Amino acid sequence: MKDIEFKPISLSDKPIFDDYFNKTNFNNAEKNFSNLFMWRKTYEYEYAIINDCLCIKGKLRDSKKTILSFSIWRV
């Protein structure tokens, strides 16, 4: 299996995120582009599209352990 390349979230990525978020029923503050962008440096958020699934990973603030924040399938 090849390595998955995650990339940092940038403002130019907003249309990608909007495409996924607009097709879900997420209604909380954590799962929107504005908050991910705002906290991208603090939590080192990055994303990858894997099999048409938007995957977000970050790092816990204190321990810097990598976590998979969430994934969203495009329907």
PDB file of C-alpha atoms in Angstrom:
ATOM      1  CA  MET A   1       0.000   0.000   0.000  1.00  0.00           C
ATOM      2  CA  LYS A   2       1.388   3.394  -0.924  1.00  0.00           C
ATOM      3  CA  ASP A   3       1.870   6.110   1.646  1.00  0.00           C
ATOM      4  CA  ILE A   4      -0.992   8.554   1.981  1.00  0.00           C
ATOM      5  CA  GLU A   5       0.087  12.153   1.575  1.00  0.00           C
ATOM      6  CA  PHE A   6      -1.789  14.545   3.830  1.00  0.00           C
ATOM      7  CA  LYS A   7      -1.445  18.227   3.124  1.00  0.00           C
ATOM      8  CA  PRO A   8      -1.924  21.288   5.303  1.00  0.00           C
ATOM      9  CA  ILE A   9      -5.242  23.102   5.052  1.00  0.00           C
ATOM     10  CA  SER A  10      -5.057  26.343   3.097  1.00  0.00           C
ATOM     11  CA  LEU A  11      -7.641  28.947   2.210  1.00  0.00           C
ATOM     12  CA  SER A  12      -7.642  27.753  -1.402  1.00  0.00           C
ATOM     13  CA  ASP A  13      -8.927  24.347  -0.173  1.00  0.00           C
ATOM     14  CA  LYS A  14     -12.260  25.801   0.982  1.00  0.00           C
ATOM     15  CA  PRO A  15     -14.200  24.660  -2.142  1.00  0.00           C
ATOM     16  CA  ILE A  16     -13.056  21.065  -1.547  1.00  0.00           C
ATOM     17  CA  PHE A  17     -14.255  21.129   2.056  1.00  0.00           C
ATOM     18  CA  ASP A  18     -17.495  22.881   1.125  1.00  0.00           C
ATOM     19  CA  ASP A  19     -18.212  20.173  -1.429  1.00  0.00           C
ATOM     20  CA  TYR A  20     -18.002  17.486   1.269  1.00  0.00           C
ATOM     21  CA  PHE A  21     -19.590  19.435   4.134  1.00  0.00           C
ATOM     22  CA  ASN A  22     -22.574  20.536   2.032  1.00  0.00           C
ATOM     23  CA  LYS A  23     -23.454  16.889   1.471  1.00  0.00           C
ATOM     24  CA  THR A  24     -23.613  15.982   5.160  1.00  0.00           C
ATOM     25  CA  ASN A  25     -25.861  16.693   8.120  1.00  0.00           C
ATOM     26  CA  PHE A  26     -23.038  17.944  10.346  1.00  0.00           C
ATOM     27  CA  ASN A  27     -24.312  20.865  12.360  1.00  0.00           C
ATOM     28  CA  ASN A  28     -21.568  21.389  14.898  1.00  0.00           C
ATOM     29  CA  ALA A  29     -18.797  23.946  15.084  1.00  0.00           C
ATOM     30  CA  GLU A  30     -15.926  21.469  14.855  1.00  0.00           C
ATOM     31  CA  LYS A  31     -16.932  20.193  11.447  1.00  0.00           C
ATOM     32  CA  ASN A  32     -16.717  23.299   9.296  1.00  0.00           C
ATOM     33  CA  PHE A  33     -14.005  24.845   7.189  1.00  0.00           C
ATOM     34  CA  SER A  34     -13.759  28.112   9.147  1.00  0.00           C
ATOM     35  CA  ASN A  35     -12.898  26.383  12.413  1.00  0.00           C
ATOM     36  CA  LEU A  36     -10.533  23.902  10.798  1.00  0.00           C
ATOM     37  CA  PHE A  37      -8.742  26.761   9.052  1.00  0.00           C
ATOM     38  CA  MET A  38      -8.637  28.895  12.200  1.00  0.00           C
ATOM     39  CA  TRP A  39      -7.169  26.065  14.319  1.00  0.00           C
ATOM     40  CA  ARG A  40      -4.985  24.530  11.585  1.00  0.00           C
ATOM     41  CA  LYS A  41      -1.699  25.619  13.165  1.00  0.00           C
ATOM     42  CA  THR A  42      -2.608  24.861  16.771  1.00  0.00           C
ATOM     43  CA  TYR A  43      -3.734  21.295  15.991  1.00  0.00           C
ATOM     44  CA  GLU A  44      -1.590  20.853  12.870  1.00  0.00           C
ATOM     45  CA  TYR A  45      -4.656  19.872  10.833  1.00  0.00           C
ATOM     46  CA  GLU A  46      -4.009  18.239   7.476  1.00  0.00           C
ATOM     47  CA  TYR A  47      -6.253  16.489   4.997  1.00  0.00           C
ATOM     48  CA  ALA A  48      -6.232  13.876   2.268  1.00  0.00           C
ATOM     49  CA  ILE A  49      -8.838  12.553  -0.122  1.00  0.00           C
ATOM     50  CA  ILE A  50      -8.783   8.754   0.153  1.00  0.00           C
ATOM     51  CA  ASN A  51     -11.185   6.753  -2.034  1.00  0.00           C
ATOM     52  CA  ASP A  52     -13.438   9.811  -2.369  1.00  0.00           C
ATOM     53  CA  CYS A  53     -13.413  10.335   1.397  1.00  0.00           C
ATOM     54  CA  LEU A  54     -12.222  13.579   2.998  1.00  0.00           C
ATOM     55  CA  CYS A  55      -9.964  12.572   5.906  1.00  0.00           C
ATOM     56  CA  ILE A  56      -8.785  15.109   8.477  1.00  0.00           C
ATOM     57  CA  LYS A  57      -5.958  14.433  10.890  1.00  0.00           C
ATOM     58  CA  GLY A  58      -4.381  16.563  13.548  1.00  0.00           C
ATOM     59  CA  LYS A  59      -2.295  16.425  16.682  1.00  0.00           C
ATOM     60  CA  LEU A  60      -3.355  16.687  20.285  1.00  0.00           C
ATOM     61  CA  ARG A  61      -2.172  19.979  21.712  1.00  0.00           C
ATOM     62  CA  ASP A  62      -0.351  18.654  24.784  1.00  0.00           C
ATOM     63  CA  SER A  63       1.057  15.304  23.714  1.00  0.00           C
ATOM     64  CA  LYS A  64       1.339  15.989  19.960  1.00  0.00           C
ATOM     65  CA  LYS A  65      -0.037  12.487  19.334  1.00  0.00           C
ATOM     66  CA  THR A  66      -1.524  12.164  15.862  1.00  0.00           C
ATOM     67  CA  ILE A  67      -5.288  11.651  15.751  1.00  0.00           C
ATOM     68  CA  LEU A  68      -7.709  11.073  12.905  1.00  0.00           C
ATOM     69  CA  SER A  69     -10.170  13.846  13.555  1.00  0.00           C
ATOM     70  CA  PHE A  70     -12.909  12.643  11.189  1.00  0.00           C
ATOM     71  CA  SER A  71     -13.724  11.440   7.720  1.00  0.00           C
ATOM     72  CA  ILE A  72     -16.562  12.367   5.392  1.00  0.00           C
ATOM     73  CA  TRP A  73     -17.718  10.313   2.428  1.00  0.00           C
ATOM     74  CA  ARG A  74     -18.982  12.166  -0.599  1.00  0.00           C
ATOM     75  CA  VAL A  75     -22.477  10.856  -1.372  1.00  0.00           C
TER      76      VAL A  75
END
